[in-house]
Tab-separated table of C-alpha atoms and ligand atoms in Angstrom:
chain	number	residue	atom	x	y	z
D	1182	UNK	CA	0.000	0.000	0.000
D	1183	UNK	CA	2.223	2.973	0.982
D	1184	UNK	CA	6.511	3.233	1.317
D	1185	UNK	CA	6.969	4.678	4.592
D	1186	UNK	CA	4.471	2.742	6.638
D	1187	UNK	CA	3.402	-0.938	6.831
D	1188	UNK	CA	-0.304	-1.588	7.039
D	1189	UNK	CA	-1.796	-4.659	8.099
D	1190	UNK	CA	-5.610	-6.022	9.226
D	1191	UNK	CA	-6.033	-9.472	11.063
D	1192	UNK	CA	-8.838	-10.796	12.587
D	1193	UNK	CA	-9.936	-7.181	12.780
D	1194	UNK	CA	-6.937	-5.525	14.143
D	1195	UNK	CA	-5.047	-2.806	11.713
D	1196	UNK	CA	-1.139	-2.898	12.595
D	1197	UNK	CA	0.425	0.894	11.651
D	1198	UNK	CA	4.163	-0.136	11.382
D	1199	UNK	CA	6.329	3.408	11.101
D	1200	UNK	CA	8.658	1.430	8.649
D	1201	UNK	CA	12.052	3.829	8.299
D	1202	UNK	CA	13.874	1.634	11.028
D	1203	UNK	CA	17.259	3.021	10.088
D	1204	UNK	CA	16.349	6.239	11.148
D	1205	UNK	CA	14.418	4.578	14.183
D	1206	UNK	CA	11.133	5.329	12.253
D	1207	UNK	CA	11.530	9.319	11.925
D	1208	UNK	CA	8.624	11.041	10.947
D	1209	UNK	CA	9.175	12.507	7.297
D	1210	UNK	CA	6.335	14.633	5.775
D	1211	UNK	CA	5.593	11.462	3.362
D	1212	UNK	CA	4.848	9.540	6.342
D	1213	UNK	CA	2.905	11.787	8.215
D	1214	UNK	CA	0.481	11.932	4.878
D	1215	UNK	CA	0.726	8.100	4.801
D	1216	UNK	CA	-0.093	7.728	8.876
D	1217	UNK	CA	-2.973	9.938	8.422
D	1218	UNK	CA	-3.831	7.786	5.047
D	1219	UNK	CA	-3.976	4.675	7.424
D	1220	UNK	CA	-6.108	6.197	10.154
D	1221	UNK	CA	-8.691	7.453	7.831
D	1222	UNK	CA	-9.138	3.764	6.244
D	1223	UNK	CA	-9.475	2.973	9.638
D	1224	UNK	CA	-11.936	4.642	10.943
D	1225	UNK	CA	-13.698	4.189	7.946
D	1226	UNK	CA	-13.793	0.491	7.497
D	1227	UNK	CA	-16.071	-1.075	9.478
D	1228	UNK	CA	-14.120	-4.301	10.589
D	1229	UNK	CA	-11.359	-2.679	11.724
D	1230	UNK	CA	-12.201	-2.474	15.236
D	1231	UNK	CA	-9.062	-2.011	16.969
D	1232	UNK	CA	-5.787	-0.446	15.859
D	1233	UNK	CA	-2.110	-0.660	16.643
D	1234	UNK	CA	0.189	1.540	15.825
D	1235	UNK	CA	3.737	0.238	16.286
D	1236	UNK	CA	7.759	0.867	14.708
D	1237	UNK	CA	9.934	-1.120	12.955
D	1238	UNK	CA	13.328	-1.923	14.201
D	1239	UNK	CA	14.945	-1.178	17.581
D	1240	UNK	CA	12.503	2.279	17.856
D	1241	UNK	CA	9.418	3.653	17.966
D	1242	UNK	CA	9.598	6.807	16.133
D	1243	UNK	CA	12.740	9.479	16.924
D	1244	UNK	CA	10.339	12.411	15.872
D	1245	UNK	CA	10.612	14.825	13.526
D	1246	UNK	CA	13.656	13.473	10.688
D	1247	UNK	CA	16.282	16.240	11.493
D	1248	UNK	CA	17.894	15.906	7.795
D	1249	UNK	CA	14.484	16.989	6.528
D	1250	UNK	CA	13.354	19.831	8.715
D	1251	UNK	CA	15.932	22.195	7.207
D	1252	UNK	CA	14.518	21.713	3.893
D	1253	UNK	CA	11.151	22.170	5.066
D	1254	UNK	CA	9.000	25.031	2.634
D	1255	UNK	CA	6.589	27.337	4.116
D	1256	UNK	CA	6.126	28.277	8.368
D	1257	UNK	CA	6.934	25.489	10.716
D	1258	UNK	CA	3.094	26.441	12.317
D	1259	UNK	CA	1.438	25.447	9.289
D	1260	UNK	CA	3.906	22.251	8.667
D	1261	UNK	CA	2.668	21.163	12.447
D	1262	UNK	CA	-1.322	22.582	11.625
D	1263	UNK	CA	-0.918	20.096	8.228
D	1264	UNK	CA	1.159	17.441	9.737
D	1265	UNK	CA	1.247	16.275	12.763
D	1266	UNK	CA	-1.636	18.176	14.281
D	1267	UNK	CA	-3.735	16.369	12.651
D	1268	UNK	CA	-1.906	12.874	13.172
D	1269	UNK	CA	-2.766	13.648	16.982
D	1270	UNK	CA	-6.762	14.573	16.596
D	1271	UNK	CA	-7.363	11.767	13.916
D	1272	UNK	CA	-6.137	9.578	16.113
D	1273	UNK	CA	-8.098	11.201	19.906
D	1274	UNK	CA	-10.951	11.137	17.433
D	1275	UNK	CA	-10.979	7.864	15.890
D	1276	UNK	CA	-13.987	6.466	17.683
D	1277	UNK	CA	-11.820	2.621	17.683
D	1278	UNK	CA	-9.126	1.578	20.732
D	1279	UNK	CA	-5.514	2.746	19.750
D	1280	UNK	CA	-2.876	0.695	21.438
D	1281	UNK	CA	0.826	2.056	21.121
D	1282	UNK	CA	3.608	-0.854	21.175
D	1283	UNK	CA	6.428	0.874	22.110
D	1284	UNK	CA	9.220	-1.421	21.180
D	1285	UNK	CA	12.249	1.068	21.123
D	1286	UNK	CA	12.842	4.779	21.402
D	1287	UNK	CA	10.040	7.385	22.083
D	1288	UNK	CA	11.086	10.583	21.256
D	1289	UNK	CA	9.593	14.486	20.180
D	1290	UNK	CA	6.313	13.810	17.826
D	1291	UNK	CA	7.238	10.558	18.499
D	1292	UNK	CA	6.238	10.878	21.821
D	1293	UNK	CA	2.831	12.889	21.234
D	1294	UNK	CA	1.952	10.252	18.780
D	1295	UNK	CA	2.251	7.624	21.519
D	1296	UNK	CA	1.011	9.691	23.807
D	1297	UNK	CA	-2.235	10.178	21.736
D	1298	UNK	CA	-2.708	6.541	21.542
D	1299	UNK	CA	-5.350	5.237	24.180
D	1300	UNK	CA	-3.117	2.681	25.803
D	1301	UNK	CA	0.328	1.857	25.796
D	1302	UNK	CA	2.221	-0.802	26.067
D	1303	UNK	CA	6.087	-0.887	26.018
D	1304	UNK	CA	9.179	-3.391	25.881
D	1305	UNK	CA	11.191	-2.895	29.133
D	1306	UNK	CA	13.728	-1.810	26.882
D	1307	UNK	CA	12.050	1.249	25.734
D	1308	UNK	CA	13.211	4.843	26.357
D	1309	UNK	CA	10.951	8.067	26.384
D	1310	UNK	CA	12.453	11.563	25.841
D	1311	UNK	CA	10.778	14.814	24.645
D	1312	UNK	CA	13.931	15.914	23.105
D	1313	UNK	CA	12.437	19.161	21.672
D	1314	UNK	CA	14.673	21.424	23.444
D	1315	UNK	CA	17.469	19.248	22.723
D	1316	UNK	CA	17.022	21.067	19.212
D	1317	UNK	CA	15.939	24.349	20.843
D	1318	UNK	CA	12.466	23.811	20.622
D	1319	UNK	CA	8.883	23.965	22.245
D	1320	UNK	CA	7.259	20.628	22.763
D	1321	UNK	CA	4.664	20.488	20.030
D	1322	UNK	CA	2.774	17.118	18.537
D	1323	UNK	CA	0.258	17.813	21.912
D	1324	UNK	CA	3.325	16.832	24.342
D	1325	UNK	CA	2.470	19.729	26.079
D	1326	UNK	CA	-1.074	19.067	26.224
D	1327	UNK	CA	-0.610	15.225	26.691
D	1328	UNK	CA	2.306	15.679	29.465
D	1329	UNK	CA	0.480	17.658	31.380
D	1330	UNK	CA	-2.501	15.964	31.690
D	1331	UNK	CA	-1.019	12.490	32.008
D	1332	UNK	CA	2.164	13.046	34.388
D	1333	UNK	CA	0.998	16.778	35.898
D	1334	UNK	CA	2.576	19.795	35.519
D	1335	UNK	CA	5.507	19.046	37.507
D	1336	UNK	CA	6.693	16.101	36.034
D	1337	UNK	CA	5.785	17.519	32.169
D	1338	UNK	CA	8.262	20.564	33.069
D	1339	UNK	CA	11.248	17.885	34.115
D	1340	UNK	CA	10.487	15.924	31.187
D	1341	UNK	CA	10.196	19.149	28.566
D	1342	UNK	CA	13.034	21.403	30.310
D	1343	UNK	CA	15.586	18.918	31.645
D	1344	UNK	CA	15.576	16.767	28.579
D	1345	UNK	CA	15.760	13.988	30.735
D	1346	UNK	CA	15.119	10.599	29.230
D	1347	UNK	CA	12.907	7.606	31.180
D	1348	UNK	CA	13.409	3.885	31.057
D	1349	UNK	CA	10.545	1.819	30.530
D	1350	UNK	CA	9.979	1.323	34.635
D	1351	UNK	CA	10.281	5.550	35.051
D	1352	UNK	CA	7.728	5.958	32.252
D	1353	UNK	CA	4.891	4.061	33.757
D	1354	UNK	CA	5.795	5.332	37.581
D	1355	UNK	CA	5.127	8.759	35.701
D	1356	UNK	CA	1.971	7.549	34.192
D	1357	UNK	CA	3.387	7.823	30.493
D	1358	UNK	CA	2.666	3.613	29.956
D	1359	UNK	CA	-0.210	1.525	31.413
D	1360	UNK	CA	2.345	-1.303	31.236
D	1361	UNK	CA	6.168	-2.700	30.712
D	1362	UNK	CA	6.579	-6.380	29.964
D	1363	UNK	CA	9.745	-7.892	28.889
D	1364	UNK	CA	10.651	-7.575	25.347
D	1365	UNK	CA	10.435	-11.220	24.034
D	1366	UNK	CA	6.871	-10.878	25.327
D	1367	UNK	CA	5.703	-7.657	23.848
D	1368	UNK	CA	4.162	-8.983	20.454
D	1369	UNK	CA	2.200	-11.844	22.457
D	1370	UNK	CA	0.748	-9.018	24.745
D	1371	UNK	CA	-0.430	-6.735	22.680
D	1372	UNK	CA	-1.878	-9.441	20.189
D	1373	UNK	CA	-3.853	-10.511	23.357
D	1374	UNK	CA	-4.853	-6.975	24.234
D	1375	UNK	CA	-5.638	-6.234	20.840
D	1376	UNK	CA	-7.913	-9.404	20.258
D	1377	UNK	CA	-9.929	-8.826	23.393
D	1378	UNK	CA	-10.596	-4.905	21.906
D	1379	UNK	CA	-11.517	-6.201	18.642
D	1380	UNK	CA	-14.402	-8.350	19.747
D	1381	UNK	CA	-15.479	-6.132	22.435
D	1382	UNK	CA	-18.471	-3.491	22.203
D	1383	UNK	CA	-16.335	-0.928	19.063
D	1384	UNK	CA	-19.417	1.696	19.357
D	1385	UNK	CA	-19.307	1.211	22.934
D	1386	UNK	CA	-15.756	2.158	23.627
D	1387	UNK	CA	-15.681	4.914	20.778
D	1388	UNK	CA	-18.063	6.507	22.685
D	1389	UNK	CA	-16.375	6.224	26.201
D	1390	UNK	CA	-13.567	7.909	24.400
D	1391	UNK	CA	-15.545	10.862	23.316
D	1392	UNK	CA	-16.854	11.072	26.289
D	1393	UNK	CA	-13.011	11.324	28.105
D	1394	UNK	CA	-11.856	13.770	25.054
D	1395	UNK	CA	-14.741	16.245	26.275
D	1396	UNK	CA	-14.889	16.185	30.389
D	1397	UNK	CA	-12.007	17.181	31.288
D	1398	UNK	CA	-13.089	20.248	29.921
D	1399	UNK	CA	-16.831	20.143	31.547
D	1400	UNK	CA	-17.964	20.660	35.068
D	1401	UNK	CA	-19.183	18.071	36.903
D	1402	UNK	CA	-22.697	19.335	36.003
D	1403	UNK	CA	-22.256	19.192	32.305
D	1404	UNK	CA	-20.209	16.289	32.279
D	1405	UNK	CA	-23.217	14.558	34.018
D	1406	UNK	CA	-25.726	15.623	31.101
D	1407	UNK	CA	-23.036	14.675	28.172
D	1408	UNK	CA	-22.789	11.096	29.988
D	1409	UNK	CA	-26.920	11.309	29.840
D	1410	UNK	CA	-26.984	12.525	26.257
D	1411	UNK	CA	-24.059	9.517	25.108
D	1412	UNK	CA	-26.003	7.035	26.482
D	1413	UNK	CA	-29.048	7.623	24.823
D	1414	UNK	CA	-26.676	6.205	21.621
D	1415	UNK	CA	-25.043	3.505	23.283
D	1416	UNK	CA	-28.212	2.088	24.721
D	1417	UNK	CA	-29.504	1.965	20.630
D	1418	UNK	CA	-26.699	-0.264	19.868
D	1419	UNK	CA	-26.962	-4.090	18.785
D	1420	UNK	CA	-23.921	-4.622	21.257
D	1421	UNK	CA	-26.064	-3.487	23.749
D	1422	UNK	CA	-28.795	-5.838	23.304
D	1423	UNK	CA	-26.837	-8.458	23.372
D	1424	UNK	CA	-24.704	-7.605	25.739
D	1425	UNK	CA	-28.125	-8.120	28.260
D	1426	UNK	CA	-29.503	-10.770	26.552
D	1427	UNK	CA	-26.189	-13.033	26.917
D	1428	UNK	CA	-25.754	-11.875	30.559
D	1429	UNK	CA	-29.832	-13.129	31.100
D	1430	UNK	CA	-29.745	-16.276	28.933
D	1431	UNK	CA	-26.301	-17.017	30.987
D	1432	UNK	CA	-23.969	-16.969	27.792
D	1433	UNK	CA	-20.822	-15.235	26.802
D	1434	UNK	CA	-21.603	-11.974	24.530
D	1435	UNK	CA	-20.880	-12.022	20.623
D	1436	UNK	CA	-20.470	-8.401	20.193
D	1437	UNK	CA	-20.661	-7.363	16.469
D	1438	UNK	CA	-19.083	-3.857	16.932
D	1439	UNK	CA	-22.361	-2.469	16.009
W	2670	T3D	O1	9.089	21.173	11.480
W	2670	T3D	C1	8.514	20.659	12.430
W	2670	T3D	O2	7.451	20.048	12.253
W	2670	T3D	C2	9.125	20.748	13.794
W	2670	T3D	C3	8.636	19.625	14.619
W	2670	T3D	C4	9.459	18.939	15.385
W	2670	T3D	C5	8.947	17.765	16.146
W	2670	T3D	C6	10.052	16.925	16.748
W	2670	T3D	O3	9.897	15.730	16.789
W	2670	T3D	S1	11.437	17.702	17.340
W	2670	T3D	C7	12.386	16.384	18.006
W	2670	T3D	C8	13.131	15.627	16.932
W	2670	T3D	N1	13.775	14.434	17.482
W	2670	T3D	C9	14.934	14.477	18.119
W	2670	T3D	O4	15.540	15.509	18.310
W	2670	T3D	C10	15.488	13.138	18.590
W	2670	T3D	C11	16.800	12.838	17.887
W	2670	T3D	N2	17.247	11.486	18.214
W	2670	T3D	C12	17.799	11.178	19.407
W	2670	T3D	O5	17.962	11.974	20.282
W	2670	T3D	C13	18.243	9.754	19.558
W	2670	T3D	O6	18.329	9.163	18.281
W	2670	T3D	C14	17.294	8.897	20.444
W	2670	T3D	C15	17.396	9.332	21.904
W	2670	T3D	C16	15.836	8.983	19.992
W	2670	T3D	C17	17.719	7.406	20.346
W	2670	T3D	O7	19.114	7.294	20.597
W	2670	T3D	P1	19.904	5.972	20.171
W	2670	T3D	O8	21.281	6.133	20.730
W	2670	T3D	O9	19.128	4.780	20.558
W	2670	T3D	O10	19.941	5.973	18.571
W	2670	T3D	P2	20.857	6.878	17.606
W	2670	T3D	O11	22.156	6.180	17.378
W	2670	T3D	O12	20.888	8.281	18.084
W	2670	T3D	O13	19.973	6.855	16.247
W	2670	T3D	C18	20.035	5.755	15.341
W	2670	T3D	C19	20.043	6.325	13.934
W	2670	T3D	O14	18.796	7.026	13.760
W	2670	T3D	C20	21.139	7.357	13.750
W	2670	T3D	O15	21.574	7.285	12.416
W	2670	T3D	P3	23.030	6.632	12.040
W	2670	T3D	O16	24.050	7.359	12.857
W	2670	T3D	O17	22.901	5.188	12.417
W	2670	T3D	O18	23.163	6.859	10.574
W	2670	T3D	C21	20.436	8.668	13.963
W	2670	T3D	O19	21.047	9.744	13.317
W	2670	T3D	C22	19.070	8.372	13.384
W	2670	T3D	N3	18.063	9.251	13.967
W	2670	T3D	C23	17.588	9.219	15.222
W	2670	T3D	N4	16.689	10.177	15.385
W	2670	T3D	C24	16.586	10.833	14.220
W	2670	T3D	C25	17.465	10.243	13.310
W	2670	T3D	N5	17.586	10.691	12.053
W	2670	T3D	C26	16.811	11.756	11.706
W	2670	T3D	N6	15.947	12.355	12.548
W	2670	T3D	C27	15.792	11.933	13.798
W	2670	T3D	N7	14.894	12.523	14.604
């Protein structure tokens, strides 16, 4: 399908491989287009139903490719409004589980594209920097956002202005990784994880996630009435019905996504 990224569906799951290992899987602006390609197949096809996004090689993705940035045409805002802005709210607003499998280095948009993921799961062998400053930069790629609300403001400043770099242990004491498992395990874990999200309720957790993208911005009073107003759509759902029909006729659910 595309040069710079591997794309794969299974039994439901799409695999996003960043496929420039050499370069530990360096975002270049042809595969930023051909990441955003993949998520828009994604959420469009309707037996996709769960989605990894994963790198190549001994890293995740090193960020921005320093060779190219210098040749880079035009205002660095509207290369990030194009580029990876939009890698980040494609992938908070797919409406499908994202799972990051963080085999290698984490690093710059690298980071906020893991960090947008809605779980992550990473070889003890991984390592997480921000790295922007290391270039003289602001954290951009939401690590700002996505710091702050996952590790707290204290933590995202160490991370951001220190350019201190976390092991695979520091990462999930700071809240960056819901878990570490050894490396020779990693594929088997997230294949497990990944299953299990694939025949679960899709329309079900799609909307849980809108609902987390929009309350941390609500009071508790509104958030209340957008949990009322969500439900009235999940309730409509066929993998609600049978969600209480298997749990009355004593059965395991078949959830169709739907
Ligand atoms: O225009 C805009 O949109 C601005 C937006 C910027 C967003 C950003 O992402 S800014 C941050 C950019 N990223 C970095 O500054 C990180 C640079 N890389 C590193 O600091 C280190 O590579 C790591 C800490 C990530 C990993 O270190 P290590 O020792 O495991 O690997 P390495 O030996 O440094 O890298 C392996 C190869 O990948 C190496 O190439 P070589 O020597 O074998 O030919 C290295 O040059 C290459 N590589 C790593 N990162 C990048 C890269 N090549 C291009 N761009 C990279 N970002």
């Amino acid at each position: 399908m595309t040069e710079q990224i591997l794309f794969d569906v299974q039994a439901g799951v799409a695999t996003i491989t960043l496929n420039r290992p050499d370069r530990l899987n360096a975002f270049t602006t042809q595969m930023t287009a051909e990441l955003l390609a993949a998520l828009k197949t994604c959420a469009r096809d309707d037996a996709i139903r769960c989605i990894i996004l994963t790198g190549a090689g001994r890293g995740f993705c090193a960020g921005q490719d320093l060779s190219e940035i210098e040749a880079l045409t035009g205002s660095v805002s509207d290369h990030l409004r194009h580029g990876f802005n939009q890698v980040v709210l494609s992938m908070r607003g797919l409406e499908k589980p994202i799972i990051a499998r963080l085999n290698g280095a984490v690093a710059g948009a690298g980071l906020g594209a893991a960090l947008a993921a809605d779980l992550r799961i990473a070889a003890d062998t991984a390592k997480f920097a921000s790295a922007f400053l290391g270039i003289g930069l602001v954290p951009d790629t939401g690590v700002s956002w996505l710091l702050y609300h996952l590790a707290g403001p204290a933590r995202a400043f160490e991370l951001i202005a220190t350019g201190r770099r976390l092991d695979a242990a520091e990462a999930l004491a700071f809240g960056l990784v819901n878990q570490v498992v050894p490396a020779a395990e990693l594929d088997a874990r997230v294949a497990e994880l990944a299953q299990a999200l694939a025949q679960a309720p899709t329309r079900g957790i799609g909307l849980s996630k809108r609902l987390l993208n929009r309350v941390a911005h609500l009071s508790l009073a509104e958030a209340l009435e957008y949990e009322a107003q969500v439900q009235d759509i999940a309730i409509a759902t066929a993998d609600h019905r049978e969600g209480v029909a298997a749990f009355l006729q004593k059965r395991p659910p078949h959830f169709q996504g739907r």
